[in-house]
PDB file of C-alpha atoms in Angstrom:
ATOM      1  CA  MET A 267     -72.291  -5.559  55.489  1.00 43.00           C
ATOM      2  CA  PHE A 268     -75.977  -5.023  54.704  1.00 46.00           C
ATOM      3  CA  ASN A 269     -75.550  -3.189  51.357  1.00 44.00           C
ATOM      4  CA  TRP A 270     -78.393  -0.843  52.340  1.00 43.00           C
ATOM      5  CA  PHE A 271     -76.334   2.223  51.661  1.00 45.00           C
ATOM      6  CA  LYS A 272     -75.310   1.837  48.040  1.00 43.00           C
ATOM      7  CA  LYS A 273     -75.980   4.942  45.948  1.00 41.00           C
ATOM      8  CA  ASN A 274     -79.180   4.502  44.011  1.00 40.00           C
ATOM      9  CA  ASP A 275     -79.115   5.021  40.245  1.00 38.00           C
ATOM     10  CA  ASN A 276     -81.839   7.700  40.374  1.00 34.00           C
ATOM     11  CA  SER A 277     -79.192  10.164  41.533  1.00 39.00           C
ATOM     12  CA  LYS A 278     -77.407  10.290  38.161  1.00 43.00           C
ATOM     13  CA  SER A 279     -76.600  13.629  36.608  1.00 46.00           C
ATOM     14  CA  GLU A 280     -77.123  14.446  32.959  1.00 43.00           C
ATOM     15  CA  ASN A 281     -73.670  13.170  32.064  1.00 47.00           C
ATOM     16  CA  GLY A 282     -74.332   9.789  33.734  1.00 53.00           C
ATOM     17  CA  ASN A 283     -71.559  10.121  36.313  1.00 66.00           C
ATOM     18  CA  GLY A 284     -73.809  10.839  39.310  1.00 75.00           C
ATOM     19  CA  PRO A 285     -74.492  14.082  41.129  1.00 87.00           C
ATOM     20  CA  ASP A 286     -71.854  16.770  41.313  1.00 94.00           C
ATOM     21  CA  PHE A 287     -71.882  19.106  44.289  1.00 96.00           C
ATOM     22  CA  SER A 288     -68.455  20.593  43.686  1.00 96.00           C
ATOM     23  CA  ARG A 289     -69.913  24.084  43.198  1.00 96.00           C
ATOM     24  CA  ILE A 290     -71.698  24.028  46.596  1.00 97.00           C
ATOM     25  CA  THR A 291     -68.720  25.507  48.454  1.00 97.00           C
ATOM     26  CA  SER A 292     -70.443  27.277  51.337  1.00 97.00           C
ATOM     27  CA  LYS A 293     -73.067  26.713  53.954  1.00 96.00           C
ATOM     28  CA  SER A 294     -75.217  29.464  52.439  1.00 97.00           C
ATOM     29  CA  LYS A 295     -75.230  27.702  49.019  1.00 98.00           C
ATOM     30  CA  ALA A 296     -76.200  24.432  50.701  1.00 98.00           C
ATOM     31  CA  ILE A 297     -78.979  26.136  52.670  1.00 97.00           C
ATOM     32  CA  ASP A 298     -80.273  27.728  49.437  1.00 97.00           C
ATOM     33  CA  LEU A 299     -80.604  24.217  47.944  1.00 97.00           C
ATOM     34  CA  TYR A 300     -82.208  23.039  51.175  1.00 98.00           C
ATOM     35  CA  LYS A 301     -84.804  25.832  50.941  1.00 97.00           C
ATOM     36  CA  LYS A 302     -85.511  24.828  47.308  1.00 97.00           C
ATOM     37  CA  GLY A 303     -86.010  21.223  48.403  1.00 97.00           C
ATOM     38  CA  GLU A 304     -82.966  19.941  46.515  1.00 97.00           C
ATOM     39  CA  LEU A 305     -81.089  18.978  49.699  1.00 98.00           C
ATOM     40  CA  VAL A 306     -82.334  17.844  53.112  1.00 98.00           C
ATOM     41  CA  LYS A 307     -80.927  18.007  56.644  1.00 97.00           C
ATOM     42  CA  LEU A 308     -79.149  14.945  57.969  1.00 97.00           C
ATOM     43  CA  TYR A 309     -77.984  14.553  61.559  1.00 96.00           C
ATOM     44  CA  LEU A 310     -74.694  12.668  61.853  1.00 95.00           C
ATOM     45  CA  ILE A 311     -75.723  11.568  65.334  1.00 93.00           C
ATOM     46  CA  GLY A 312     -79.503  11.282  65.387  1.00 92.00           C
ATOM     47  CA  LEU A 313     -81.340  13.475  67.864  1.00 92.00           C
ATOM     48  CA  GLU A 314     -82.908  10.316  69.347  1.00 90.00           C
ATOM     49  CA  PHE A 315     -79.372   9.157  70.240  1.00 90.00           C
ATOM     50  CA  GLY A 316     -78.387  12.396  71.948  1.00 90.00           C
ATOM     51  CA  GLY A 317     -77.161  14.230  68.868  1.00 92.00           C
ATOM     52  CA  GLU A 318     -77.399  17.988  69.023  1.00 94.00           C
ATOM     53  CA  GLU A 319     -79.128  20.527  66.819  1.00 94.00           C
ATOM     54  CA  SER A 320     -75.762  22.124  66.055  1.00 94.00           C
ATOM     55  CA  GLU A 321     -73.665  22.975  62.999  1.00 93.00           C
ATOM     56  CA  ARG A 322     -71.250  20.150  63.837  1.00 93.00           C
ATOM     57  CA  ASN A 323     -74.041  17.597  63.658  1.00 95.00           C
ATOM     58  CA  ILE A 324     -75.994  18.820  60.604  1.00 97.00           C
ATOM     59  CA  LEU A 325     -75.184  17.969  57.005  1.00 98.00           C
ATOM     60  CA  TYR A 326     -77.049  18.977  53.853  1.00 98.00           C
ATOM     61  CA  VAL A 327     -77.416  16.015  51.494  1.00 98.00           C
ATOM     62  CA  PRO A 328     -79.689  14.631  48.748  1.00 98.00           C
ATOM     63  CA  GLU A 329     -82.803  12.931  50.128  1.00 97.00           C
ATOM     64  CA  PHE A 330     -81.640   9.388  49.338  1.00 97.00           C
ATOM     65  CA  ALA A 331     -78.705   9.789  51.783  1.00 97.00           C
ATOM     66  CA  GLN A 332     -81.067  10.887  54.530  1.00 97.00           C
ATOM     67  CA  ILE A 333     -83.303   7.867  53.848  1.00 97.00           C
ATOM     68  CA  PHE A 334     -80.337   5.469  54.063  1.00 96.00           C
ATOM     69  CA  LYS A 335     -79.152   7.098  57.278  1.00 96.00           C
ATOM     70  CA  HIS A 336     -82.637   6.868  58.765  1.00 95.00           C
ATOM     71  CA  ARG A 337     -82.753   3.133  57.948  1.00 95.00           C
ATOM     72  CA  PHE A 338     -79.398   2.692  59.609  1.00 94.00           C
ATOM     73  CA  ASP A 339     -80.526   4.583  62.696  1.00 95.00           C
ATOM     74  CA  LYS A 340     -83.637   2.371  62.945  1.00 95.00           C
ATOM     75  CA  MET A 341     -81.486  -0.770  62.771  1.00 94.00           C
ATOM     76  CA  LEU A 342     -79.173   0.679  65.436  1.00 93.00           C
ATOM     77  CA  GLU A 343     -82.165   1.486  67.638  1.00 94.00           C
ATOM     78  CA  GLU A 344     -83.408  -2.111  67.332  1.00 95.00           C
ATOM     79  CA  LEU A 345     -80.005  -3.441  68.419  1.00 95.00           C
ATOM     80  CA  LEU A 346     -80.062  -1.126  71.433  1.00 95.00           C
ATOM     81  CA  ILE A 347     -83.599  -2.231  72.342  1.00 95.00           C
ATOM     82  CA  ASP A 348     -82.365  -5.830  72.182  1.00 96.00           C
ATOM     83  CA  GLY A 349     -79.886  -4.909  74.894  1.00 97.00           C
ATOM     84  CA  LYS A 350     -76.724  -4.636  72.802  1.00 96.00           C
ATOM     85  CA  LYS A 351     -73.999  -2.365  74.191  1.00 97.00           C
ATOM     86  CA  LEU A 352     -72.725  -0.295  71.285  1.00 95.00           C
ATOM     87  CA  ASN A 353     -70.469   2.586  70.436  1.00 94.00           C
ATOM     88  CA  PHE A 354     -71.342   4.591  67.369  1.00 91.00           C
ATOM     89  CA  SER A 355     -69.510   7.134  65.270  1.00 93.00           C
ATOM     90  CA  ALA A 356     -70.295   8.851  62.008  1.00 94.00           C
ATOM     91  CA  GLU A 357     -67.893  10.929  59.937  1.00 96.00           C
ATOM     92  CA  ALA A 358     -68.435  12.915  56.782  1.00 97.00           C
ATOM     93  CA  GLU A 359     -65.887  12.967  53.970  1.00 97.00           C
ATOM     94  CA  TYR A 360     -65.698  15.729  51.378  1.00 97.00           C
ATOM     95  CA  LYS A 361     -64.365  16.246  47.864  1.00 97.00           C
ATOM     96  CA  GLY A 362     -62.474  19.456  47.237  1.00 96.00           C
ATOM     97  CA  LYS A 363     -64.136  22.501  48.782  1.00 96.00           C
ATOM     98  CA  SER A 364     -67.708  21.195  48.570  1.00 98.00           C
ATOM     99  CA  PHE A 365     -69.950  21.740  51.573  1.00 97.00           C
ATOM    100  CA  VAL A 366     -71.972  18.635  50.609  1.00 98.00           C
ATOM    101  CA  PRO A 367     -70.218  15.478  51.816  1.00 98.00           C
ATOM    102  CA  SER A 368     -69.211  12.883  49.228  1.00 98.00           C
ATOM    103  CA  LYS A 369     -69.770  10.074  51.724  1.00 97.00           C
ATOM    104  CA  ILE A 370     -70.655   9.330  55.304  1.00 98.00           C
ATOM    105  CA  LYS A 371     -68.752   6.595  57.137  1.00 97.00           C
ATOM    106  CA  ILE A 372     -70.573   4.963  60.024  1.00 96.00           C
ATOM    107  CA  SER A 373     -68.849   2.692  62.508  1.00 96.00           C
ATOM    108  CA  VAL A 374     -70.411   0.570  65.259  1.00 96.00           C
ATOM    109  CA  THR A 375     -68.365  -1.318  67.849  1.00 97.00           C
ATOM    110  CA  GLY A 376     -69.246  -3.245  70.941  1.00 97.00           C
ATOM    111  CA  ASP A 377     -71.543  -6.287  71.068  1.00 96.00           C
ATOM    112  CA  SER A 378     -72.044  -5.887  67.309  1.00 93.00           C
ATOM    113  CA  GLU A 379     -69.351  -4.468  65.041  1.00 94.00           C
ATOM    114  CA  PHE A 380     -69.650  -3.174  61.493  1.00 92.00           C
ATOM    115  CA  ILE A 381     -68.796  -0.287  59.210  1.00 95.00           C
ATOM    116  CA  GLU A 382     -71.098   1.150  56.570  1.00 94.00           C
ATOM    117  CA  THR A 383     -70.583   3.887  54.012  1.00 97.00           C
ATOM    118  CA  ILE A 384     -73.269   6.018  52.443  1.00 97.00           C
ATOM    119  CA  ASN A 385     -71.883   7.142  49.083  1.00 97.00           C
ATOM    120  CA  ILE A 386     -73.403  10.458  48.055  1.00 97.00           C
ATOM    121  CA  TRP A 387     -71.409  11.705  45.063  1.00 96.00           C
TER     122      TRP A 387
END
């Protein structure tokens, strides 16, 4: 709908096909990349919306995905401030055995309805 969440071209790998996280097959490998600054934490349901600091709510993703999700959360917050009654869900999709999601699908229903996808790899 808003096209805010299209993968940016700065995330390309050396072969030009985009990032490849297929070898990050465990939480410990993802956390290692997080500690190196190559991945960041993303909350599926933002803490400001009642999301929990729990394994079920935390993803490890490239920084651009976190930025897009933050923009989305800000837009959602503005709709709520304007008095909209909304239901929100976010779901991660994975390729193979990777621990890094390939995309995040976000759905909003209620007074406003839309679906967005953050493509990661």
